[in-house]
């Protein structure tokens, strides 16, 4: 039976272990200590579960994310016309948003081989195609790989992305922004994503963000944030900002 593509349309899915402490755990905690200490232990347990949870876009039993984004998820994996490798930009842009999400949210990013180059594929067994060689990759596939490399290097360098808290900045349909880490410790990353295809950029008010000069790790451009400033995010684009003086640049 073909797996439903619905989870992949949500950009990422987390394991059941990302939920909070079980009722039995919380109950025993409250019985063995005072309420304030119990709350601290319960919050710590929930945080630890979040760090151990994993996020992935697809796997060997599902249709490839990029084929879902290309509207090609229903192709017969056993037939003569399997899911085609996309040639338009939008499926790759949506894949880049998904990769940005799993590499910047709390938890462990999990890549199914080929996601880093936008490998197409229908349901199992078509989702298990041979990994293409360098000469077989299109320029757009190489661009996806470059994004994955940049974010992977940033995550390896930044403890804020590996262990920091997530602070919501902005949330509306198709537009999200959050901060990872602790601005007081000068160790933080700002992430903004715009999943709409409309002609207009999303405008995110940045009044509550730490003022200063930032660098977008993905584009290399500089961004000034201060009183009255806003952050512009074009359609189907992600922005990942770090302070200009960050050691991770």
Coordinates of N, CA and C in Angstrom, one line a residue:
X1 N 0.8 -1.2 0.0 CA 0.0 0.0 0.0 C 0.9 1.2 0.0
X2 N 0.5 2.2 -0.9 CA 1.3 3.4 -0.9 C 1.1 4.3 0.3
X3 N 2.2 4.8 0.8 CA 2.1 5.7 2.0 C 1.5 7.0 1.6
X4 N 0.8 7.7 2.5 CA 0.2 9.0 2.2 C 1.2 10.0 2.2
X5 N 1.1 11.0 1.2 CA 2.1 12.1 1.1 C 1.8 13.2 2.0
X6 N 0.7 13.1 2.8 CA 0.3 14.2 3.7 C 1.4 14.7 4.6
X7 N 2.1 13.8 5.3 CA 3.1 14.3 6.3 C 4.2 15.1 5.6
X8 N 4.5 14.8 4.3 CA 5.6 15.6 3.6 C 5.1 16.9 3.2
X9 N 3.8 17.1 3.0 CA 3.3 18.4 2.7 C 3.5 19.4 3.9
X10 N 3.6 18.9 5.0 CA 3.8 19.7 6.2 C 5.3 20.1 6.4
X11 N 6.1 19.7 5.4 CA 7.6 20.0 5.4 C 8.4 19.1 6.2
X12 N 7.9 18.7 7.4 CA 8.7 17.8 8.2 C 7.8 17.0 9.1
X13 N 8.2 15.9 9.6 CA 7.5 15.1 10.6 C 8.4 14.7 11.7
X14 N 7.9 14.7 12.9 CA 8.7 14.3 14.1 C 8.2 13.0 14.6
X15 N 9.2 12.3 15.3 CA 8.8 11.0 15.9 C 7.9 11.2 17.1
X16 N 7.2 10.1 17.4 CA 6.3 10.2 18.6 C 7.1 10.5 19.9
X17 N 8.4 10.3 19.9 CA 9.1 10.6 21.1 C 9.3 12.1 21.4
X18 N 8.8 12.9 20.4 CA 9.0 14.4 20.6 C 7.9 14.9 21.6
X19 N 6.9 14.1 22.0 CA 5.9 14.5 22.9 C 6.5 14.7 24.3
X20 N 5.7 15.3 25.2 CA 6.2 15.6 26.5 C 6.2 14.3 27.4
X21 N 6.5 14.5 28.7 CA 6.7 13.4 29.6 C 5.3 12.6 29.7
X22 N 5.4 11.4 29.9 CA 4.2 10.6 30.0 C 3.5 10.9 31.3
X23 N 2.2 10.6 31.4 CA 1.5 10.9 32.7 C 2.1 10.2 33.9
X24 N 2.5 9.0 33.7 CA 3.1 8.2 34.8 C 4.4 8.9 35.2
X25 N 5.2 9.3 34.3 CA 6.5 10.0 34.6 C 6.2 11.3 35.4
X26 N 5.3 12.1 34.9 CA 5.0 13.4 35.6 C 4.4 13.1 36.9
X27 N 3.5 12.1 37.1 CA 2.9 11.8 38.3 C 3.9 11.4 39.4
X28 N 4.8 10.5 39.0 CA 5.8 10.0 40.0 C 6.8 11.2 40.3
X29 N 7.0 12.1 39.4 CA 7.9 13.2 39.7 C 7.3 14.1 40.8
X30 N 6.0 14.4 40.6 CA 5.3 15.3 41.6 C 5.2 14.6 42.9
X31 N 5.1 13.3 43.0 CA 4.9 12.6 44.3 C 6.3 12.6 45.0
X32 N 7.4 12.6 44.3 CA 8.7 12.4 45.0 C 9.4 13.7 45.4
X33 N 8.8 14.9 45.0 CA 9.5 16.2 45.3 C 8.5 17.3 45.3
X34 N 8.9 18.5 45.6 CA 8.0 19.6 45.7 C 7.6 20.1 44.3
X35 N 6.6 20.9 44.2 CA 6.0 21.3 42.9 C 7.0 22.0 42.0
X36 N 7.7 23.0 42.6 CA 8.7 23.8 41.8 C 9.8 22.9 41.2
X37 N 10.3 22.0 42.0 CA 11.3 21.0 41.5 C 10.7 20.1 40.5
X38 N 9.4 19.7 40.7 CA 8.8 18.8 39.8 C 8.6 19.4 38.4
X39 N 8.2 20.7 38.5 CA 8.1 21.4 37.2 C 9.4 21.5 36.5
X40 N 10.5 21.8 37.2 CA 11.8 21.8 36.6 C 12.2 20.5 36.0
X41 N 12.0 19.4 36.7 CA 12.3 18.1 36.1 C 11.4 17.7 34.9
X42 N 10.2 18.1 35.0 CA 9.3 17.8 33.9 C 9.7 18.6 32.6
X43 N 10.0 19.9 32.8 CA 10.5 20.7 31.7 C 11.8 20.1 31.1
X44 N 12.7 19.7 32.0 CA 13.9 19.2 31.5 C 13.7 17.9 30.7
X45 N 12.8 17.0 31.2 CA 12.5 15.8 30.5 C 11.9 16.1 29.1
X46 N 11.0 17.1 29.0 CA 10.4 17.4 27.8 C 11.5 18.0 26.8
X47 N 12.4 18.8 27.3 CA 13.5 19.3 26.5 C 14.4 18.2 26.0
X48 N 14.7 17.3 26.8 CA 15.5 16.2 26.4 C 14.9 15.3 25.3
X49 N 13.6 15.1 25.4 CA 12.8 14.4 24.4 C 12.9 15.1 23.1
X50 N 12.7 16.4 23.1 CA 12.7 17.3 21.9 C 14.1 17.1 21.2
X51 N 15.2 17.1 22.0 CA 16.5 17.0 21.4 C 16.7 15.7 20.8
X52 N 16.0 14.6 21.3 CA 16.2 13.3 20.8 C 15.3 13.0 19.6
X53 N 14.3 13.8 19.4 CA 13.3 13.6 18.3 C 14.0 13.8 17.0
X54 N 13.4 13.2 16.0 CA 14.1 13.3 14.6 C 13.0 13.9 13.6
X55 N 13.6 14.6 12.6 CA 12.7 15.2 11.6 C 13.2 14.7 10.2
X56 N 12.3 14.3 9.4 CA 12.7 13.8 8.1 C 11.6 14.1 7.1
X57 N 12.0 14.2 5.8 CA 11.0 14.6 4.8 C 10.4 13.4 4.1
X58 N 11.1 12.3 4.0 CA 10.6 11.1 3.4 C 11.5 9.9 3.7
X59 N 11.2 8.8 3.3 CA 12.0 7.6 3.5 C 11.8 6.6 2.4
X60 N 12.3 5.4 2.6 CA 12.3 4.3 1.6 C 10.9 3.8 1.3
X61 N 9.9 4.1 2.2 CA 8.6 3.6 2.1 C 7.6 4.6 1.6
X62 N 8.1 5.8 1.3 CA 7.2 6.9 0.9 C 7.6 7.5 -0.4
X63 N 6.7 8.2 -1.0 CA 7.0 9.0 -2.2 C 8.0 10.0 -1.8
X64 N 9.0 10.3 -2.7 CA 10.0 11.3 -2.5 C 9.3 12.7 -2.3
X65 N 9.8 13.5 -1.4 CA 9.3 14.8 -1.1 C 9.2 15.6 -2.4
X66 N 10.2 15.6 -3.2 CA 10.2 16.5 -4.4 C 9.2 16.1 -5.4
X67 N 8.9 14.8 -5.5 CA 7.9 14.3 -6.4 C 6.5 14.8 -5.9
X68 N 6.3 14.8 -4.6 CA 5.0 15.3 -4.1 C 4.9 16.8 -4.4
X69 N 6.0 17.5 -4.2 CA 6.0 19.0 -4.5 C 5.8 19.2 -6.0
X70 N 6.2 18.3 -6.8 CA 6.0 18.4 -8.3 C 4.7 18.0 -8.8
X71 N 3.8 17.5 -7.8 CA 2.5 17.0 -8.2 C 2.5 15.7 -9.0
X72 N 3.6 14.9 -8.7 CA 3.8 13.7 -9.4 C 3.8 12.5 -8.5
X73 N 3.1 12.6 -7.4 CA 3.2 11.5 -6.4 C 2.4 10.3 -6.8
X74 N 1.5 10.4 -7.7 CA 0.6 9.3 -8.1 C 1.1 8.4 -9.2
X75 N 2.3 8.7 -9.7 CA 2.8 7.9 -10.8 C 3.0 6.5 -10.3
X76 N 2.9 5.5 -11.3 CA 3.0 4.1 -10.9 C 4.4 3.7 -10.8
X77 N 4.8 3.4 -9.5 CA 6.3 3.0 -9.3 C 6.7 1.8 -10.1
X78 N 5.8 1.0 -10.5 CA 6.1 -0.3 -11.2 C 5.9 -0.1 -12.7
X79 N 5.3 1.0 -13.1 CA 5.0 1.2 -14.5 C 6.1 1.7 -15.4
X80 N 5.7 2.0 -16.7 CA 6.7 2.5 -17.6 C 6.9 4.0 -17.5
X81 N 6.1 4.7 -16.7 CA 6.2 6.2 -16.6 C 6.2 6.5 -15.1
X82 N 7.4 6.3 -14.4 CA 7.5 6.6 -13.0 C 7.6 8.2 -12.9
X83 N 7.7 8.6 -11.6 CA 7.8 10.0 -11.3 C 9.0 10.6 -12.0
X84 N 8.8 11.7 -12.7 CA 9.9 12.3 -13.5 C 10.7 13.2 -12.6
X85 N 12.0 13.4 -13.0 CA 12.8 14.4 -12.3 C 12.3 15.8 -12.6
X86 N 12.0 16.6 -11.6 CA 11.4 17.9 -12.0 C 12.4 18.8 -12.8
X87 N 11.8 19.6 -13.7 CA 12.7 20.5 -14.4 C 12.3 22.0 -14.1
X88 N 11.2 22.2 -13.4 CA 10.9 23.6 -13.0 C 11.5 23.9 -11.6
X89 N 11.5 25.2 -11.3 CA 12.2 25.6 -10.1 C 11.4 25.3 -8.8
X90 N 10.1 25.4 -8.9 CA 9.3 25.4 -7.6 C 9.5 24.2 -6.8
X91 N 9.5 22.9 -7.3 CA 9.7 21.8 -6.5 C 11.0 21.8 -5.7
X92 N 12.1 22.3 -6.4 CA 13.4 22.4 -5.7 C 13.3 23.4 -4.6
X93 N 12.7 24.5 -4.9 CA 12.5 25.6 -3.8 C 11.8 25.1 -2.6
X94 N 10.7 24.3 -2.8 CA 10.0 23.7 -1.7 C 10.8 22.7 -1.0
X95 N 11.6 22.0 -1.7 CA 12.5 21.0 -1.0 C 13.5 21.8 -0.1
X96 N 14.0 22.9 -0.6 CA 15.0 23.7 0.1 C 14.3 24.2 1.4
X97 N 13.1 24.6 1.4 CA 12.4 25.0 2.6 C 12.3 23.8 3.6
X98 N 12.0 22.7 3.1 CA 11.9 21.5 3.9 C 13.2 21.2 4.6
X99 N 14.3 21.2 3.8 CA 15.6 21.0 4.3 C 16.0 22.0 5.4
X100 N 15.7 23.3 5.1 CA 15.9 24.3 6.1 C 15.2 24.0 7.4
X101 N 14.0 23.6 7.3 CA 13.2 23.3 8.5 C 13.9 22.2 9.3
X102 N 14.2 21.1 8.7 CA 14.7 20.0 9.5 C 16.1 20.2 10.0
X103 N 16.9 21.1 9.4 CA 18.2 21.5 9.8 C 18.3 22.6 10.8
X104 N 17.2 23.3 11.1 CA 17.2 24.4 12.0 C 16.2 24.3 13.2
X105 N 15.3 23.3 13.1 CA 14.4 23.0 14.2 C 15.1 22.2 15.3
X106 N 14.6 22.2 16.5 CA 15.1 21.4 17.6 C 14.9 19.9 17.2
X107 N 15.9 19.1 17.5 CA 15.8 17.7 17.2 C 16.9 17.3 16.2
X108 N 16.9 16.1 15.8 CA 17.9 15.5 14.9 C 17.4 15.5 13.4
X109 N 18.1 16.2 12.5 CA 17.8 16.1 11.1 C 18.2 14.7 10.5
X110 N 17.2 14.1 9.8 CA 17.5 12.8 9.2 C 17.3 13.0 7.7
X111 N 18.3 12.7 6.9 CA 18.3 12.7 5.5 C 18.1 11.3 4.9
X112 N 17.2 11.1 4.1 CA 17.1 9.9 3.3 C 18.0 10.2 2.0
X113 N 18.9 9.3 1.7 CA 19.8 9.5 0.6 C 19.1 10.1 -0.6
X114 N 19.7 11.1 -1.2 CA 19.2 11.7 -2.4 C 18.4 12.9 -2.1
X115 N 17.9 13.1 -0.9 CA 17.2 14.3 -0.6 C 18.1 15.6 -0.8
X116 N 19.4 15.4 -0.5 CA 20.3 16.5 -0.6 C 20.5 17.0 -2.1
X117 N 20.0 16.2 -3.0 CA 20.2 16.6 -4.5 C 18.8 16.6 -5.1
X118 N 17.7 16.5 -4.4 CA 16.4 16.5 -5.0 C 16.1 15.3 -5.8
X119 N 16.5 14.1 -5.4 CA 16.2 12.9 -6.2 C 14.7 12.6 -6.2
X120 N 14.2 12.4 -7.4 CA 12.8 12.1 -7.6 C 12.5 10.7 -7.3
X121 N 11.2 10.3 -7.1 CA 10.8 8.9 -6.9 C 9.4 8.8 -6.4
X122 N 8.7 7.8 -6.9 CA 7.3 7.6 -6.5 C 7.4 6.7 -5.2
X123 N 6.3 6.0 -5.0 CA 6.2 5.1 -3.9 C 7.2 3.9 -4.0
X124 N 7.4 3.2 -2.9 CA 8.3 2.1 -2.9 C 7.9 1.1 -4.0
X125 N 8.8 0.6 -4.9 CA 10.2 0.7 -4.8 C 10.9 1.8 -5.6
X126 N 10.1 2.7 -6.2 CA 10.6 3.8 -7.0 C 11.4 4.8 -6.2
X127 N 11.1 4.8 -4.9 CA 11.8 5.7 -4.0 C 13.2 5.3 -3.6
X128 N 13.6 4.1 -4.2 CA 15.0 3.6 -3.9 C 15.9 3.7 -5.1
X129 N 15.7 4.7 -5.9 CA 16.6 4.8 -7.1 C 18.0 4.9 -6.8
X130 N 18.8 4.6 -7.8 CA 20.3 4.7 -7.7 C 20.7 6.2 -7.5
X131 N 21.6 6.4 -6.6 CA 22.1 7.8 -6.3 C 22.8 8.3 -7.6
X132 N 22.4 9.4 -8.1 CA 23.1 9.9 -9.4 C 24.5 10.4 -9.1
X133 N 25.3 10.2 -10.1 CA 26.7 10.7 -10.0 C 26.7 12.2 -10.3
X134 N 27.9 12.8 -10.0 CA 28.1 14.2 -10.2 C 27.7 14.7 -11.6
X135 N 28.1 13.9 -12.6 CA 27.8 14.4 -14.0 C 26.4 14.3 -14.3
X136 N 25.6 13.6 -13.6 CA 24.2 13.4 -13.9 C 23.3 14.5 -13.2
X137 N 23.9 15.3 -12.3 CA 23.1 16.3 -11.6 C 22.9 17.6 -12.4
X138 N 21.7 18.1 -12.3 CA 21.5 19.4 -13.0 C 22.0 20.5 -12.1
X139 N 22.1 21.7 -12.6 CA 22.5 22.9 -11.8 C 21.6 23.1 -10.6
X140 N 20.3 22.8 -10.9 CA 19.3 23.1 -9.8 C 19.5 22.1 -8.6
X141 N 19.9 20.8 -9.0 CA 20.1 19.8 -8.0 C 21.4 20.2 -7.2
X142 N 22.4 20.7 -7.9 CA 23.6 21.1 -7.2 C 23.4 22.2 -6.3
X143 N 22.4 23.1 -6.6 CA 22.1 24.2 -5.7 C 21.5 23.7 -4.5
X144 N 20.6 22.7 -4.6 CA 20.0 22.1 -3.4 C 21.1 21.5 -2.5
X145 N 22.1 20.9 -3.1 CA 23.2 20.3 -2.3 C 24.0 21.4 -1.6
X146 N 24.2 22.5 -2.3 CA 25.0 23.6 -1.7 C 24.3 24.1 -0.5
X147 N 22.9 24.3 -0.6 CA 22.2 24.7 0.6 C 22.3 23.8 1.8
X148 N 22.2 22.5 1.5 CA 22.3 21.5 2.5 C 23.7 21.5 3.2
X149 N 24.7 21.7 2.4 CA 26.1 21.8 2.9 C 26.2 23.0 3.8
X150 N 25.7 24.2 3.4 CA 25.8 25.4 4.2 C 25.1 25.2 5.5
X151 N 23.9 24.7 5.5 CA 23.2 24.5 6.8 C 23.8 23.4 7.6
X152 N 24.3 22.4 7.0 CA 25.0 21.3 7.8 C 26.2 21.9 8.5
X153 N 27.0 22.7 7.8 CA 28.2 23.3 8.4 C 27.8 24.2 9.5
X154 N 26.7 25.0 9.3 CA 26.2 25.9 10.3 C 25.8 25.2 11.6
X155 N 25.0 24.1 11.4 CA 24.5 23.3 12.5 C 25.7 22.7 13.3
X156 N 26.7 22.2 12.6 CA 27.9 21.6 13.3 C 28.6 22.7 14.1
X157 N 28.6 23.9 13.6 CA 29.3 25.0 14.3 C 28.5 25.6 15.5
X158 N 27.2 25.7 15.2 CA 26.3 26.5 16.1 C 25.7 25.6 17.2
X159 N 26.0 25.8 18.5 CA 25.4 25.1 19.5 C 23.9 25.5 19.7
X160 N 23.6 26.8 19.2 CA 22.2 27.3 19.2 C 21.3 26.4 18.4
X161 N 21.8 25.9 17.2 CA 21.0 25.0 16.4 C 20.9 23.6 16.9
X162 N 21.9 23.2 17.6 CA 22.0 21.8 18.1 C 21.2 21.7 19.4
X163 N 21.3 22.7 20.3 CA 20.8 22.5 21.6 C 19.9 23.7 22.1
X164 N 19.9 24.8 21.4 CA 19.2 26.0 21.8 C 17.7 25.9 21.8
X165 N 17.1 26.7 22.6 CA 15.6 26.8 22.6 C 15.1 27.4 21.3
X166 N 13.8 27.2 21.0 CA 13.2 27.8 19.9 C 12.2 28.8 20.4
X167 N 12.4 30.1 19.9 CA 11.6 31.2 20.3 C 10.8 31.6 19.1
X168 N 9.4 31.5 19.1 CA 8.7 31.9 17.9 C 8.8 33.4 17.7
X169 N 8.9 33.9 16.5 CA 8.9 35.3 16.1 C 7.7 35.7 15.3
X170 N 7.3 34.8 14.4 CA 6.2 35.1 13.5 C 5.6 33.8 13.0
X171 N 4.2 33.8 12.9 CA 3.6 32.6 12.4 C 2.3 33.0 11.8
X172 N 2.1 32.7 10.5 CA 0.9 32.8 9.8 C 0.9 31.8 8.7
X173 N -0.2 31.5 8.0 CA -0.2 30.5 6.9 C 0.9 30.8 5.9
X174 N 1.8 29.9 5.7 CA 2.8 29.9 4.7 C 4.0 30.8 5.1
X175 N 4.0 31.4 6.3 CA 5.1 32.3 6.7 C 5.5 31.9 8.1
X176 N 6.7 31.6 8.4 CA 7.2 31.3 9.7 C 8.5 31.9 10.0
X177 N 8.7 32.3 11.3 CA 10.0 32.8 11.7 C 10.2 32.4 13.1
X178 N 11.5 32.0 13.5 CA 11.8 31.7 14.9 C 13.3 32.0 15.1
X179 N 13.6 32.1 16.4 CA 15.0 32.3 16.8 C 15.4 31.0 17.6
X180 N 16.6 30.6 17.3 CA 17.2 29.5 18.1 C 18.4 30.0 18.9
X181 N 18.4 29.6 20.2 CA 19.5 30.0 21.0 C 19.2 31.1 22.0
X182 N 20.2 31.8 22.5 CA 20.1 32.8 23.5 C 20.8 34.1 23.1
X183 N 20.0 35.1 22.7 CA 20.6 36.4 22.3 C 21.5 37.0 23.4
X184 N 21.1 36.7 24.7 CA 21.9 37.3 25.8 C 23.3 36.8 25.8
X185 N 23.5 35.5 25.3 CA 24.8 34.9 25.2 C 25.5 35.1 23.9
X186 N 24.8 35.9 23.0 CA 25.3 36.2 21.7 C 25.5 34.9 20.9
X187 N 24.7 33.9 21.1 CA 24.8 32.6 20.4 C 23.3 32.3 20.0
X188 N 23.0 32.8 18.8 CA 21.6 32.6 18.3 C 21.6 32.6 16.8
X189 N 20.5 32.1 16.2 CA 20.3 32.0 14.8 C 18.8 32.4 14.5
X190 N 18.6 33.2 13.5 CA 17.2 33.6 13.2 C 16.8 33.0 11.9
X191 N 15.7 32.3 11.9 CA 15.3 31.5 10.7 C 13.9 32.1 10.2
X192 N 13.8 32.4 8.9 CA 12.5 32.8 8.4 C 12.2 32.1 7.1
X193 N 11.0 31.6 6.9 CA 10.6 30.9 5.7 C 9.3 31.4 5.1
X194 N 9.2 31.4 3.8 CA 8.0 31.9 3.1 C 7.7 30.9 2.1
X195 N 6.6 30.1 2.3 CA 6.2 29.0 1.4 C 5.2 29.4 0.4
X196 N 4.8 30.6 0.2 CA 3.8 31.0 -0.7 C 4.5 31.2 -2.1
X197 N 3.6 31.1 -3.2 CA 4.1 31.4 -4.5 C 3.6 32.7 -5.0
X198 N 3.0 33.5 -4.2 CA 2.5 34.8 -4.6 C 3.6 35.7 -5.0
X199 N 3.3 36.8 -5.7 CA 4.3 37.8 -6.2 C 5.0 38.6 -5.1
X200 N 4.3 38.7 -3.9 CA 4.8 39.6 -2.9 C 5.7 38.9 -1.9
X201 N 6.7 39.7 -1.4 CA 7.5 39.1 -0.3 C 6.7 39.2 1.0
X202 N 7.1 38.3 1.9 CA 6.5 38.4 3.3 C 7.4 39.4 4.1
X203 N 6.7 40.3 4.9 CA 7.3 41.3 5.7 C 7.2 40.9 7.1
X204 N 8.2 40.6 7.8 CA 8.2 40.2 9.2 C 8.8 41.4 10.1
X205 N 8.0 41.8 11.0 CA 8.5 42.9 11.9 C 9.6 42.4 12.8
X206 N 10.7 43.2 12.8 CA 11.9 42.8 13.5 C 12.2 43.6 14.8
X207 N 11.2 44.3 15.3 CA 11.4 45.3 16.4 C 11.9 44.5 17.6
X208 N 11.4 43.3 17.8 CA 11.8 42.6 19.0 C 13.1 41.7 18.9
X209 N 13.7 41.8 17.7 CA 14.9 41.1 17.5 C 16.2 41.9 18.0
X210 N 17.2 41.2 18.4 CA 18.4 42.0 18.8 C 18.9 42.8 17.7
X211 N 19.2 44.1 17.9 CA 19.6 45.0 16.8 C 21.1 44.7 16.4
X212 N 21.4 44.9 15.2 CA 22.7 44.7 14.7 C 22.8 44.3 13.3
X213 N 24.0 44.0 12.8 CA 24.2 43.6 11.4 C 24.2 42.0 11.4
X214 N 23.5 41.5 10.5 CA 23.4 40.0 10.3 C 23.9 39.6 8.9
X215 N 24.2 38.4 8.8 CA 24.6 37.8 7.5 C 23.7 36.6 7.2
X216 N 23.1 36.6 6.0 CA 22.2 35.5 5.6 C 23.2 34.4 5.2
X217 N 23.2 33.3 5.9 CA 24.1 32.2 5.6 C 23.8 31.6 4.2
X218 N 22.6 31.6 3.7 CA 22.2 31.0 2.5 C 22.6 31.9 1.3
X219 N 22.4 33.2 1.4 CA 22.6 34.1 0.2 C 24.0 34.9 0.4
X220 N 24.5 35.0 1.6 CA 25.7 35.8 1.8 C 25.4 37.3 2.0
X221 N 24.2 37.7 1.9 CA 23.8 39.1 2.0 C 23.8 39.6 3.4
X222 N 24.0 40.9 3.6 CA 24.0 41.5 4.9 C 22.6 42.1 5.2
X223 N 22.2 42.0 6.4 CA 20.9 42.5 6.8 C 21.0 43.4 8.1
X224 N 20.5 44.6 8.1 CA 20.5 45.5 9.2 C 19.2 45.4 10.0
X225 N 19.3 45.1 11.3 CA 18.1 45.0 12.1 C 18.2 46.0 13.2
X226 N 17.1 46.8 13.4 CA 17.1 47.9 14.4 C 15.7 48.3 14.7
X227 N 15.5 49.4 15.5 CA 14.1 49.9 15.8 C 13.4 50.2 14.5
X228 N 12.2 49.7 14.4 CA 11.4 49.9 13.2 C 11.7 49.1 12.0
X229 N 12.7 48.2 12.1 CA 13.1 47.4 11.0 C 12.2 46.3 10.7
X230 N 12.2 45.8 9.5 CA 11.5 44.6 9.1 C 12.4 43.7 8.3
X231 N 12.0 42.4 8.3 CA 12.7 41.4 7.5 C 11.9 41.0 6.3
X232 N 12.5 41.1 5.1 CA 11.8 40.8 3.9 C 12.2 39.4 3.4
X233 N 11.2 38.6 3.2 CA 11.4 37.2 2.8 C 10.7 36.9 1.4
X234 N 11.4 36.8 0.3 CA 10.7 36.6 -1.0 C 9.9 35.2 -1.0
X235 N 9.0 35.1 -1.9 CA 8.3 33.8 -2.0 C 9.2 32.6 -2.2
X236 N 8.8 31.5 -1.6 CA 9.6 30.2 -1.7 C 11.0 30.4 -1.4
X237 N 11.3 31.1 -0.3 CA 12.6 31.4 0.1 C 12.8 31.3 1.6
X238 N 14.0 30.9 2.0 CA 14.3 30.8 3.4 C 15.5 31.8 3.7
X239 N 15.5 32.4 4.9 CA 16.6 33.2 5.3 C 17.1 32.7 6.6
X240 N 18.4 32.5 6.8 CA 19.0 32.0 8.0 C 20.1 33.0 8.4
X241 N 19.8 33.8 9.4 CA 20.6 34.9 9.8 C 21.5 34.6 11.0
X242 N 22.7 35.0 11.0 CA 23.6 35.0 12.2 C 24.3 36.3 12.3
X243 N 24.6 36.7 13.6 CA 25.3 38.0 13.7 C 26.6 38.1 12.9
X244 N 26.9 39.3 12.4 CA 28.0 39.4 11.4 C 29.3 39.0 12.0
X245 N 29.4 39.1 13.3 CA 30.7 38.7 13.9 C 30.8 37.2 14.3
X246 N 29.8 36.4 13.9 CA 29.7 35.0 14.3 C 30.9 34.2 13.9
X247 N 31.4 33.3 14.7 CA 32.5 32.5 14.3 C 32.1 31.4 13.3
X248 N 30.8 31.3 13.1 CA 30.3 30.2 12.2 C 30.2 30.7 10.8
X249 N 30.6 31.9 10.5 CA 30.6 32.4 9.1 C 31.9 32.0 8.4

